PDB file of C-alpha atoms in Angstrom:
ATOM      1  CA  MET L 187      -9.042 121.447 123.741  1.00  0.00           C
ATOM      2  CA  LYS L 188     -10.550 120.049 120.226  1.00  0.00           C
ATOM      3  CA  LEU L 189     -13.785 118.435 119.795  1.00  0.00           C
ATOM      4  CA  HIS L 190     -14.249 115.646 118.133  1.00  0.00           C
ATOM      5  CA  THR L 191     -14.711 114.682 114.627  1.00  0.00           C
ATOM      6  CA  VAL L 192     -17.404 111.557 114.520  1.00  0.00           C
ATOM      7  CA  THR L 193     -17.567 109.860 110.771  1.00  0.00           C
ATOM      8  CA  SER L 194     -20.406 107.053 110.987  1.00  0.00           C
ATOM      9  CA  LEU L 195     -23.263 106.181 111.966  1.00  0.00           C
ATOM     10  CA  GLY L 196     -21.910 103.617 115.023  1.00  0.00           C
ATOM     11  CA  GLU L 197     -19.424 105.427 116.479  1.00  0.00           C
ATOM     12  CA  PHE L 198     -21.839 107.987 116.648  1.00  0.00           C
ATOM     13  CA  ASP L 199     -24.700 106.070 118.588  1.00  0.00           C
ATOM     14  CA  LYS L 200     -21.669 105.170 120.483  1.00  0.00           C
ATOM     15  CA  VAL L 201     -21.144 109.140 121.227  1.00  0.00           C
ATOM     16  CA  LEU L 202     -24.558 108.807 122.342  1.00  0.00           C
ATOM     17  CA  LYS L 203     -24.755 106.067 124.968  1.00  0.00           C
ATOM     18  CA  SER L 204     -23.797 109.276 127.407  1.00  0.00           C
ATOM     19  CA  GLU L 205     -26.453 110.920 128.792  1.00  0.00           C
ATOM     20  CA  LEU L 206     -25.587 114.562 128.096  1.00  0.00           C
ATOM     21  CA  VAL L 207     -24.096 114.994 124.616  1.00  0.00           C
ATOM     22  CA  ILE L 208     -24.022 118.204 122.369  1.00  0.00           C
ATOM     23  CA  VAL L 209     -22.847 117.845 118.821  1.00  0.00           C
ATOM     24  CA  ASP L 210     -21.527 120.750 116.654  1.00  0.00           C
ATOM     25  CA  PHE L 211     -23.333 119.953 112.611  1.00  0.00           C
ATOM     26  CA  PHE L 212     -20.566 121.885 110.276  1.00  0.00           C
ATOM     27  CA  ALA L 213     -18.432 121.959 107.546  1.00  0.00           C
ATOM     28  CA  GLU L 214     -15.063 123.431 105.999  1.00  0.00           C
ATOM     29  CA  TRP L 215     -16.274 125.861 103.499  1.00  0.00           C
ATOM     30  CA  CYS L 216     -18.654 127.631 106.370  1.00  0.00           C
ATOM     31  CA  GLY L 217     -17.777 130.462 107.201  1.00  0.00           C
ATOM     32  CA  PRO L 218     -19.699 130.779 110.727  1.00  0.00           C
ATOM     33  CA  CYS L 219     -18.714 127.199 111.761  1.00  0.00           C
ATOM     34  CA  LYS L 220     -14.712 128.385 111.884  1.00  0.00           C
ATOM     35  CA  VAL L 221     -15.699 131.917 113.294  1.00  0.00           C
ATOM     36  CA  ILE L 222     -17.966 129.620 116.367  1.00  0.00           C
ATOM     37  CA  SER L 223     -15.631 126.523 117.051  1.00  0.00           C
ATOM     38  CA  PRO L 224     -13.526 128.151 119.006  1.00  0.00           C
ATOM     39  CA  PHE L 225     -16.054 129.626 122.033  1.00  0.00           C
ATOM     40  CA  VAL L 226     -17.241 126.178 121.410  1.00  0.00           C
ATOM     41  CA  GLU L 227     -14.176 124.536 122.662  1.00  0.00           C
ATOM     42  CA  THR L 228     -13.461 126.633 125.675  1.00  0.00           C
ATOM     43  CA  LEU L 229     -17.509 126.023 126.386  1.00  0.00           C
ATOM     44  CA  GLN L 230     -15.697 121.975 127.192  1.00  0.00           C
ATOM     45  CA  SER L 231     -14.294 122.971 130.611  1.00  0.00           C
ATOM     46  CA  ASP L 232     -17.425 124.824 131.438  1.00  0.00           C
ATOM     47  CA  TYR L 233     -19.812 122.038 131.208  1.00  0.00           C
ATOM     48  CA  ASN L 234     -17.284 119.200 131.365  1.00  0.00           C
ATOM     49  CA  GLN L 235     -20.140 116.479 132.225  1.00  0.00           C
ATOM     50  CA  VAL L 236     -21.306 116.785 128.797  1.00  0.00           C
ATOM     51  CA  LEU L 237     -19.808 115.460 125.792  1.00  0.00           C
ATOM     52  CA  PHE L 238     -19.007 117.295 122.793  1.00  0.00           C
ATOM     53  CA  ALA L 239     -18.532 116.169 119.207  1.00  0.00           C
ATOM     54  CA  LYS L 240     -18.751 117.611 115.753  1.00  0.00           C
ATOM     55  CA  VAL L 241     -19.583 116.435 112.835  1.00  0.00           C
ATOM     56  CA  ASP L 242     -18.396 117.094 109.057  1.00  0.00           C
ATOM     57  CA  VAL L 243     -21.750 116.650 107.478  1.00  0.00           C
ATOM     58  CA  ASP L 244     -19.307 116.436 103.618  1.00  0.00           C
ATOM     59  CA  GLN L 245     -18.020 112.767 105.544  1.00  0.00           C
ATOM     60  CA  GLY L 246     -20.607 112.205 107.715  1.00  0.00           C
ATOM     61  CA  LYS L 247     -23.546 112.641 104.842  1.00  0.00           C
ATOM     62  CA  ASP L 248     -25.525 109.255 106.712  1.00  0.00           C
ATOM     63  CA  ILE L 249     -25.589 111.476 109.726  1.00  0.00           C
ATOM     64  CA  ALA L 250     -26.895 114.627 108.528  1.00  0.00           C
ATOM     65  CA  ALA L 251     -29.797 113.826 106.806  1.00  0.00           C
ATOM     66  CA  LYS L 252     -30.365 111.119 109.777  1.00  0.00           C
ATOM     67  CA  TYR L 253     -30.840 113.927 112.039  1.00  0.00           C
ATOM     68  CA  THR L 254     -32.299 116.461 108.978  1.00  0.00           C
ATOM     69  CA  VAL L 255     -29.447 118.830 109.502  1.00  0.00           C
ATOM     70  CA  SER L 256     -29.841 121.729 106.765  1.00  0.00           C
ATOM     71  CA  SER L 257     -27.961 124.594 108.023  1.00  0.00           C
ATOM     72  CA  MET L 258     -24.559 124.829 109.085  1.00  0.00           C
ATOM     73  CA  PRO L 259     -23.387 125.283 112.055  1.00  0.00           C
ATOM     74  CA  THR L 260     -26.345 122.967 113.818  1.00  0.00           C
ATOM     75  CA  PHE L 261     -25.747 122.169 117.344  1.00  0.00           C
ATOM     76  CA  VAL L 262     -28.088 119.111 118.574  1.00  0.00           C
ATOM     77  CA  TYR L 263     -28.229 118.261 122.141  1.00  0.00           C
ATOM     78  CA  PHE L 264     -29.234 114.848 123.266  1.00  0.00           C
ATOM     79  CA  HIS L 265     -30.118 113.533 126.495  1.00  0.00           C
ATOM     80  CA  LYS L 266     -29.763 110.077 128.145  1.00  0.00           C
ATOM     81  CA  GLY L 267     -29.839 109.271 123.166  1.00  0.00           C
ATOM     82  CA  LYS L 268     -32.120 111.160 122.461  1.00  0.00           C
ATOM     83  CA  GLU L 269     -32.968 114.356 120.921  1.00  0.00           C
ATOM     84  CA  VAL L 270     -33.781 117.151 123.187  1.00  0.00           C
ATOM     85  CA  ASN L 271     -33.017 120.839 121.591  1.00  0.00           C
ATOM     86  CA  ARG L 272     -30.862 122.171 118.476  1.00  0.00           C
ATOM     87  CA  VAL L 273     -29.466 125.782 117.664  1.00  0.00           C
ATOM     88  CA  VAL L 274     -29.447 126.606 114.439  1.00  0.00           C
ATOM     89  CA  GLY L 275     -26.107 129.276 113.876  1.00  0.00           C
ATOM     90  CA  ALA L 276     -23.429 130.649 115.060  1.00  0.00           C
ATOM     91  CA  ASP L 277     -25.737 132.016 118.091  1.00  0.00           C
ATOM     92  CA  ARG L 278     -23.440 132.196 120.962  1.00  0.00           C
ATOM     93  CA  ALA L 279     -26.132 133.059 123.599  1.00  0.00           C
ATOM     94  CA  GLY L 280     -28.364 130.290 122.145  1.00  0.00           C
ATOM     95  CA  ILE L 281     -25.369 127.399 122.490  1.00  0.00           C
ATOM     96  CA  THR L 282     -24.982 128.467 125.763  1.00  0.00           C
ATOM     97  CA  THR L 283     -28.677 128.739 126.961  1.00  0.00           C
ATOM     98  CA  GLY L 284     -29.200 125.472 125.637  1.00  0.00           C
ATOM     99  CA  LEU L 285     -26.222 123.873 127.090  1.00  0.00           C
ATOM    100  CA  ASP L 286     -27.803 124.687 129.975  1.00  0.00           C
ATOM    101  CA  GLN L 287     -30.943 123.686 129.164  1.00  0.00           C
ATOM    102  CA  LEU L 288     -30.172 120.115 128.717  1.00  0.00           C
ATOM    103  CA  VAL L 289     -27.484 120.000 131.965  1.00  0.00           C
ATOM    104  CA  SER L 290     -31.027 121.074 133.862  1.00  0.00           C
ATOM    105  CA  LEU L 291     -31.870 117.648 132.851  1.00  0.00           C
ATOM    106  CA  ASN L 292     -29.839 116.392 134.778  1.00  0.00           C
ATOM    107  CA  PRO L 293     -30.675 117.546 138.614  1.00  0.00           C
ATOM    108  CA  ALA L 294     -27.353 115.614 139.125  1.00  0.00           C
ATOM    109  CA  ALA L 295     -24.742 117.981 137.289  1.00  0.00           C
ATOM    110  CA  VAL L 296     -26.879 121.812 137.730  1.00  0.00           C
ATOM    111  CA  LYS L 297     -24.069 121.794 140.120  1.00  0.00           C
ATOM    112  CA  SER L 298     -21.534 122.613 138.420  1.00  0.00           C
ATOM    113  CA  LEU L 299     -23.053 125.232 135.820  1.00  0.00           C
ATOM    114  CA  PRO L 300     -21.410 128.406 135.420  1.00  0.00           C
ATOM    115  CA  GLY L 301     -21.861 130.615 138.102  1.00  0.00           C
ATOM    116  CA  ALA L 302     -23.664 127.341 140.593  1.00  0.00           C
ATOM    117  CA  GLY L 303     -21.433 127.860 143.379  1.00  0.00           C
ATOM    118  CA  GLY L 304     -23.803 130.408 145.521  1.00  0.00           C
ATOM    119  CA  ALA L 305     -24.805 133.968 146.013  1.00  0.00           C
ATOM    120  CA  ASP L 306     -21.437 134.772 146.160  1.00  0.00           C
ATOM    121  CA  SER L 307     -20.316 133.797 142.862  1.00  0.00           C
ATOM    122  CA  GLU L 308     -19.222 135.622 140.444  1.00  0.00           C
ATOM    123  CA  ASP L 309     -21.421 135.076 137.529  1.00  0.00           C
ATOM    124  CA  ALA L 310     -24.903 135.943 139.897  1.00  0.00           C
ATOM    125  CA  GLY L 311     -26.741 136.502 136.987  1.00  0.00           C
ATOM    126  CA  SER L 312     -26.124 132.846 135.511  1.00  0.00           C
ATOM    127  CA  THR L 313     -26.883 130.773 139.120  1.00  0.00           C
ATOM    128  CA  VAL L 314     -30.350 132.415 138.842  1.00  0.00           C
ATOM    129  CA  ASN L 315     -30.747 130.792 135.327  1.00  0.00           C
ATOM    130  CA  SER L 316     -29.265 127.847 136.634  1.00  0.00           C
ATOM    131  CA  ALA L 317     -31.823 127.537 139.403  1.00  0.00           C
ATOM    132  CA  ASP L 318     -34.680 128.396 136.792  1.00  0.00           C
ATOM    133  CA  ASN L 319     -33.722 126.067 134.178  1.00  0.00           C
ATOM    134  CA  SER L 320     -33.651 123.624 137.612  1.00  0.00           C
ATOM    135  CA  ALA L 321     -37.627 124.745 137.663  1.00  0.00           C
ATOM    136  CA  ILE L 322     -38.893 124.784 134.313  1.00  0.00           C
ATOM    137  CA  ALA L 323     -37.670 120.499 133.498  1.00  0.00           C
ATOM    138  CA  ALA L 324     -39.931 120.278 136.415  1.00  0.00           C
ATOM    139  CA  PHE L 325     -42.597 121.424 133.718  1.00  0.00           C
ATOM    140  CA  VAL L 326     -41.689 119.090 130.942  1.00  0.00           C
ATOM    141  CA  PRO L 327     -43.280 115.912 129.926  1.00  0.00           C
ATOM    142  CA  LYS L 328     -41.786 112.942 128.405  1.00  0.00           C
ATOM    143  CA  ASN L 329     -40.646 113.643 124.908  1.00  0.00           C
ATOM    144  CA  MET L 330     -41.186 117.185 124.782  1.00  0.00           C
ATOM    145  CA  GLU L 331     -38.309 119.910 125.124  1.00  0.00           C
ATOM    146  CA  ILE L 332     -38.420 123.200 125.279  1.00  0.00           C
ATOM    147  CA  LEU L 333     -38.208 125.228 122.003  1.00  0.00           C
ATOM    148  CA  ASN L 334     -36.586 128.170 122.648  1.00  0.00           C
ATOM    149  CA  SER L 335     -33.832 127.839 121.521  1.00  0.00           C
ATOM    150  CA  GLY L 336     -34.810 126.766 117.708  1.00  0.00           C
ATOM    151  CA  ILE L 337     -36.390 130.675 117.544  1.00  0.00           C
ATOM    152  CA  ASP L 338     -35.038 132.894 115.357  1.00  0.00           C
ATOM    153  CA  PHE L 339     -34.363 136.179 116.971  1.00  0.00           C
ATOM    154  CA  THR L 340     -34.528 138.351 113.194  1.00  0.00           C
ATOM    155  CA  SER L 341     -38.264 137.803 113.024  1.00  0.00           C
ATOM    156  CA  THR L 342     -39.303 137.789 116.241  1.00  0.00           C
ATOM    157  CA  GLU L 343     -40.522 140.517 118.016  1.00  0.00           C
ATOM    158  CA  ALA L 344     -42.563 142.548 120.160  1.00  0.00           C
ATOM    159  CA  LEU L 345     -45.503 145.231 120.729  1.00  0.00           C
ATOM    160  CA  ASN L 346     -46.175 148.034 122.883  1.00  0.00           C
ATOM    161  CA  ILE L 347     -42.507 147.729 124.463  1.00  0.00           C
ATOM    162  CA  ALA L 348     -40.840 150.594 127.587  1.00  0.00           C
ATOM    163  CA  ASN L 349     -37.719 151.138 126.853  1.00  0.00           C
ATOM    164  CA  ASN L 350     -36.183 149.587 124.433  1.00  0.00           C
ATOM    165  CA  GLY L 351     -36.784 146.019 126.468  1.00  0.00           C
ATOM    166  CA  ASP L 352     -34.894 143.404 124.518  1.00  0.00           C
ATOM    167  CA  VAL L 353     -37.078 140.517 123.808  1.00  0.00           C
ATOM    168  CA  ARG L 354     -34.246 138.568 123.339  1.00  0.00           C
ATOM    169  CA  ASN L 355     -33.728 138.450 127.313  1.00  0.00           C
ATOM    170  CA  VAL L 356     -37.319 137.539 127.801  1.00  0.00           C
ATOM    171  CA  LEU L 357     -37.368 134.460 125.930  1.00  0.00           C
ATOM    172  CA  THR L 358     -33.349 133.121 126.453  1.00  0.00           C
ATOM    173  CA  ASN L 359     -32.179 133.530 130.548  1.00  0.00           C
ATOM    174  CA  GLY L 360     -34.718 135.790 131.696  1.00  0.00           C
ATOM    175  CA  LEU L 361     -34.012 139.400 133.244  1.00  0.00           C
ATOM    176  CA  SER L 362     -30.893 140.351 135.487  1.00  0.00           C
ATOM    177  CA  GLY L 363     -29.224 143.226 137.010  1.00  0.00           C
ATOM    178  CA  ASP L 364     -32.003 146.568 136.082  1.00  0.00           C
ATOM    179  CA  GLN L 365     -32.877 144.846 132.807  1.00  0.00           C
ATOM    180  CA  GLU L 366     -36.377 144.883 132.888  1.00  0.00           C
ATOM    181  CA  PHE L 367     -39.393 143.798 130.288  1.00  0.00           C
ATOM    182  CA  VAL L 368     -42.476 145.723 131.011  1.00  0.00           C
ATOM    183  CA  SER L 369     -45.619 147.262 128.490  1.00  0.00           C
ATOM    184  CA  ASP L 370     -45.005 150.747 127.718  1.00  0.00           C
ATOM    185  CA  THR L 371     -48.556 153.193 127.643  1.00  0.00           C
ATOM    186  CA  ASP L 372     -51.344 150.805 128.970  1.00  0.00           C
ATOM    187  CA  SER L 373     -51.303 146.486 130.417  1.00  0.00           C
ATOM    188  CA  GLN L 374     -51.067 145.178 127.142  1.00  0.00           C
ATOM    189  CA  MET L 375     -48.139 143.426 125.171  1.00  0.00           C
ATOM    190  CA  LEU L 376     -47.260 141.311 122.055  1.00  0.00           C
ATOM    191  CA  LEU L 377     -44.954 139.363 121.184  1.00  0.00           C
ATOM    192  CA  ASN L 378     -44.247 137.260 118.050  1.00  0.00           C
ATOM    193  CA  VAL L 379     -41.988 134.662 117.895  1.00  0.00           C
ATOM    194  CA  GLN L 380     -40.243 133.122 114.909  1.00  0.00           C
ATOM    195  CA  LEU L 381     -39.224 129.295 115.490  1.00  0.00           C
ATOM    196  CA  GLN L 382     -36.990 128.203 112.700  1.00  0.00           C
ATOM    197  CA  ASN L 383     -38.407 124.602 112.959  1.00  0.00           C
ATOM    198  CA  ASN L 384     -42.078 123.719 112.709  1.00  0.00           C
ATOM    199  CA  ALA L 385     -43.248 122.710 116.035  1.00  0.00           C
ATOM    200  CA  LYS L 386     -45.649 121.553 118.136  1.00  0.00           C
ATOM    201  CA  ILE L 387     -46.638 123.982 121.360  1.00  0.00           C
ATOM    202  CA  GLN L 388     -48.056 122.402 124.469  1.00  0.00           C
ATOM    203  CA  THR L 389     -47.787 124.530 127.278  1.00  0.00           C
ATOM    204  CA  ILE L 390     -46.019 128.007 127.574  1.00  0.00           C
ATOM    205  CA  LEU L 391     -44.292 129.056 131.165  1.00  0.00           C
ATOM    206  CA  LEU L 392     -44.508 132.861 132.115  1.00  0.00           C
ATOM    207  CA  LYS L 393     -42.142 133.670 134.720  1.00  0.00           C
ATOM    208  CA  LYS L 394     -42.869 137.153 137.007  1.00  0.00           C
ATOM    209  CA  PRO L 395     -40.171 139.483 138.248  1.00  0.00           C
ATOM    210  CA  ALA L 396     -38.494 139.092 140.758  1.00  0.00           C
ATOM    211  CA  VAL L 397     -39.961 143.020 142.466  1.00  0.00           C
ATOM    212  CA  SER L 398     -42.093 144.766 139.754  1.00  0.00           C
ATOM    213  CA  GLY L 399     -42.331 147.746 141.276  1.00  0.00           C
ATOM    214  CA  ASP L 400     -44.961 149.622 140.247  1.00  0.00           C
ATOM    215  CA  ASN L 401     -46.288 147.370 137.682  1.00  0.00           C
ATOM    216  CA  GLN L 402     -47.923 144.685 137.334  1.00  0.00           C
ATOM    217  CA  ILE L 403     -47.753 141.290 136.848  1.00  0.00           C
ATOM    218  CA  PRO L 404     -49.949 139.342 133.486  1.00  0.00           C
ATOM    219  CA  SER L 405     -52.751 137.928 134.408  1.00  0.00           C
ATOM    220  CA  HIS L 406     -54.316 137.082 131.332  1.00  0.00           C
ATOM    221  CA  ILE L 407     -53.188 135.595 128.025  1.00  0.00           C
ATOM    222  CA  LYS L 408     -54.266 135.665 124.356  1.00  0.00           C
ATOM    223  CA  VAL L 409     -52.382 133.282 121.562  1.00  0.00           C
ATOM    224  CA  TRP L 410     -52.457 132.589 117.656  1.00  0.00           C
ATOM    225  CA  ALA L 411     -50.454 130.479 115.591  1.00  0.00           C
ATOM    226  CA  ASN L 412     -49.230 130.768 112.428  1.00  0.00           C
ATOM    227  CA  HIS L 413     -50.079 134.534 112.471  1.00  0.00           C
ATOM    228  CA  PRO L 414     -46.659 136.327 111.441  1.00  0.00           C
ATOM    229  CA  ASN L 415     -46.591 139.886 111.951  1.00  0.00           C
ATOM    230  CA  LEU L 416     -49.687 139.835 114.021  1.00  0.00           C
ATOM    231  CA  SER L 417     -50.270 143.341 114.806  1.00  0.00           C
ATOM    232  CA  PHE L 418     -52.978 144.524 117.856  1.00  0.00           C
ATOM    233  CA  ASP L 419     -55.779 145.387 115.075  1.00  0.00           C
ATOM    234  CA  ASP L 420     -55.455 141.551 114.030  1.00  0.00           C
ATOM    235  CA  THR L 421     -56.034 140.734 118.128  1.00  0.00           C
ATOM    236  CA  GLN L 422     -59.806 142.235 117.734  1.00  0.00           C
ATOM    237  CA  SER L 423     -60.233 140.579 114.354  1.00  0.00           C
ATOM    238  CA  ILE L 424     -59.091 137.412 114.347  1.00  0.00           C
ATOM    239  CA  GLU L 425     -59.906 134.566 116.641  1.00  0.00           C
ATOM    240  CA  ALA L 426     -56.981 133.408 119.111  1.00  0.00           C
ATOM    241  CA  GLN L 427     -56.496 129.674 119.361  1.00  0.00           C
ATOM    242  CA  HIS L 428     -56.597 130.186 123.102  1.00  0.00           C
ATOM    243  CA  VAL L 429     -57.855 132.437 125.310  1.00  0.00           C
ATOM    244  CA  GLY L 430     -57.413 131.895 129.049  1.00  0.00           C
ATOM    245  CA  ASP L 431     -56.003 133.460 132.202  1.00  0.00           C
ATOM    246  CA  VAL L 432     -52.395 133.417 133.886  1.00  0.00           C
ATOM    247  CA  VAL L 433     -52.136 132.402 137.552  1.00  0.00           C
ATOM    248  CA  PHE L 434     -48.923 131.987 139.046  1.00  0.00           C
ATOM    249  CA  ASP L 435     -48.380 129.690 141.273  1.00  0.00           C
ATOM    250  CA  GLY L 436     -44.415 130.404 143.048  1.00  0.00           C
ATOM    251  CA  GLU L 437     -42.964 132.429 140.215  1.00  0.00           C
ATOM    252  CA  TRP L 438     -43.683 130.125 137.060  1.00  0.00           C
ATOM    253  CA  ALA L 439     -47.491 129.656 135.610  1.00  0.00           C
ATOM    254  CA  GLU L 440     -48.044 127.424 133.331  1.00  0.00           C
ATOM    255  CA  ILE L 441     -50.498 128.241 130.232  1.00  0.00           C
ATOM    256  CA  LYS L 442     -51.772 124.862 128.543  1.00  0.00           C
ATOM    257  CA  LEU L 443     -52.725 124.964 125.643  1.00  0.00           C
ATOM    258  CA  ARG L 444     -54.747 122.653 124.203  1.00  0.00           C
ATOM    259  CA  TYR L 445     -52.230 120.600 121.282  1.00  0.00           C
ATOM    260  CA  VAL L 446     -54.354 119.668 118.646  1.00  0.00           C
ATOM    261  CA  ARG L 447     -54.792 123.408 118.309  1.00  0.00           C
ATOM    262  CA  PHE L 448     -50.834 124.378 118.025  1.00  0.00           C
ATOM    263  CA  GLN L 449     -49.684 121.802 115.558  1.00  0.00           C
ATOM    264  CA  ASN L 450     -47.243 122.142 113.040  1.00  0.00           C
ATOM    265  CA  VAL L 451     -46.837 125.915 113.859  1.00  0.00           C
ATOM    266  CA  SER L 452     -43.811 128.001 112.869  1.00  0.00           C
ATOM    267  CA  THR L 453     -45.003 131.776 114.469  1.00  0.00           C
ATOM    268  CA  ILE L 454     -46.504 132.106 117.964  1.00  0.00           C
ATOM    269  CA  SER L 455     -48.533 135.158 118.842  1.00  0.00           C
ATOM    270  CA  MET L 456     -49.192 136.108 122.497  1.00  0.00           C
ATOM    271  CA  LEU L 457     -50.855 138.715 123.914  1.00  0.00           C
ATOM    272  CA  ILE L 458     -49.809 139.114 127.738  1.00  0.00           C
ATOM    273  CA  GLU L 459     -51.973 141.325 129.595  1.00  0.00           C
ATOM    274  CA  GLY L 460     -52.233 142.558 132.964  1.00  0.00           C
ATOM    275  CA  GLU L 461     -55.506 143.265 135.314  1.00  0.00           C
ATOM    276  CA  ASP L 462     -55.809 146.848 135.476  1.00  0.00           C
ATOM    277  CA  GLU L 463     -55.587 147.936 131.815  1.00  0.00           C
ATOM    278  CA  ASP L 464     -54.834 151.570 132.685  1.00  0.00           C
ATOM    279  CA  GLU L 465     -51.486 149.723 134.248  1.00  0.00           C
ATOM    280  CA  CYS L 466     -47.812 148.952 132.649  1.00  0.00           C
ATOM    281  CA  THR L 467     -47.110 144.627 132.801  1.00  0.00           C
ATOM    282  CA  ASN L 468     -44.356 143.602 133.902  1.00  0.00           C
ATOM    283  CA  LEU L 469     -43.172 140.859 132.650  1.00  0.00           C
ATOM    284  CA  ASP L 470     -38.955 138.219 133.152  1.00  0.00           C
ATOM    285  CA  ARG L 471     -39.591 134.768 131.375  1.00  0.00           C
ATOM    286  CA  VAL L 472     -41.464 133.233 128.968  1.00  0.00           C
ATOM    287  CA  VAL L 473     -40.372 128.835 127.793  1.00  0.00           C
ATOM    288  CA  LEU L 474     -42.134 127.447 125.165  1.00  0.00           C
ATOM    289  CA  ILE L 475     -42.533 123.501 125.348  1.00  0.00           C
ATOM    290  CA  GLY L 476     -43.435 120.455 122.986  1.00  0.00           C
ATOM    291  CA  SER L 477     -42.311 118.621 120.061  1.00  0.00           C
ATOM    292  CA  SER L 478     -39.890 120.039 117.658  1.00  0.00           C
ATOM    293  CA  GLY L 479     -40.134 118.588 114.082  1.00  0.00           C
ATOM    294  CA  GLU L 480     -38.170 118.932 110.397  1.00  0.00           C
ATOM    295  CA  ALA L 481     -37.198 123.039 109.499  1.00  0.00           C
ATOM    296  CA  ARG L 482     -39.145 124.601 107.231  1.00  0.00           C
ATOM    297  CA  SER L 483     -36.559 124.443 104.590  1.00  0.00           C
ATOM    298  CA  GLY L 484     -35.179 120.970 103.379  1.00  0.00           C
ATOM    299  CA  LYS L 485     -32.376 121.876 101.402  1.00  0.00           C
ATOM    300  CA  LEU L 486     -28.727 122.050 102.460  1.00  0.00           C
ATOM    301  CA  GLU L 487     -27.546 125.379 102.069  1.00  0.00           C
ATOM    302  CA  LYS L 488     -24.568 126.942 102.959  1.00  0.00           C
ATOM    303  CA  MET L 489     -24.656 130.687 105.531  1.00  0.00           C
ATOM    304  CA  GLN L 490     -23.242 133.077 104.519  1.00  0.00           C
ATOM    305  CA  ASP L 491     -19.596 134.021 105.944  1.00  0.00           C
TER     306      ASP L 491
END
């Protein structure tokens, strides 16, 4: 079913009266917008508790300006009239993850997430991720949001990871099946995460794997802001803005940062290690919580076809 296109601020305000809303900001001249549109339309049946809408940025310039949309497509997520997340680009995984996170803010709606039918569901991985999202929502303070859907994966990297472990999995839905994310040769792994929008970061959540096998779970973390492409050598010479222990309460460890040290963050780097420096460290998921600012580029740009 085609998404309804909103053309005025007044109509947009009425749309936001729904509890859960996703808005696709697009342009007729945008190739990626045309490619992703059919996929987004198919999501309506899976997320029927969410109101889907579209805004043509050329026809609704006042709406695009109000929400500082500068690239297309941009998908903005609203909970009770307030923006809680956005995904820039035709990123199928990011859009779906954003919807999972949005629905998790309404506990009554979590049961209708794709794959939420229990252990016998055909999509057991989605069941696990939906449960994760419900747990994550409990860590998100009022006026804060989950920032992972705003990660720029083209400039994000993970160093010292065995077997080509994919950092995208750890920063989106977590691991599933036989996937693993384990440090190589020693206990340290270094994640350099680039954000699409500058952000204030308050909390980092780490999830330990359901089964660690012969590997250890994280026990220490150091965090730097705005040091793109930080190397292991750099971690020895550049002082971290946060140094602390990783303490798990069940599956999750909550690392609270000193908010004043993590303002206007475009890149966040995390050195994560286990207790024994000679053993490999295993990790399942990383979640960033804070508040997203304006895009680093305020200029309206066409995305390449």
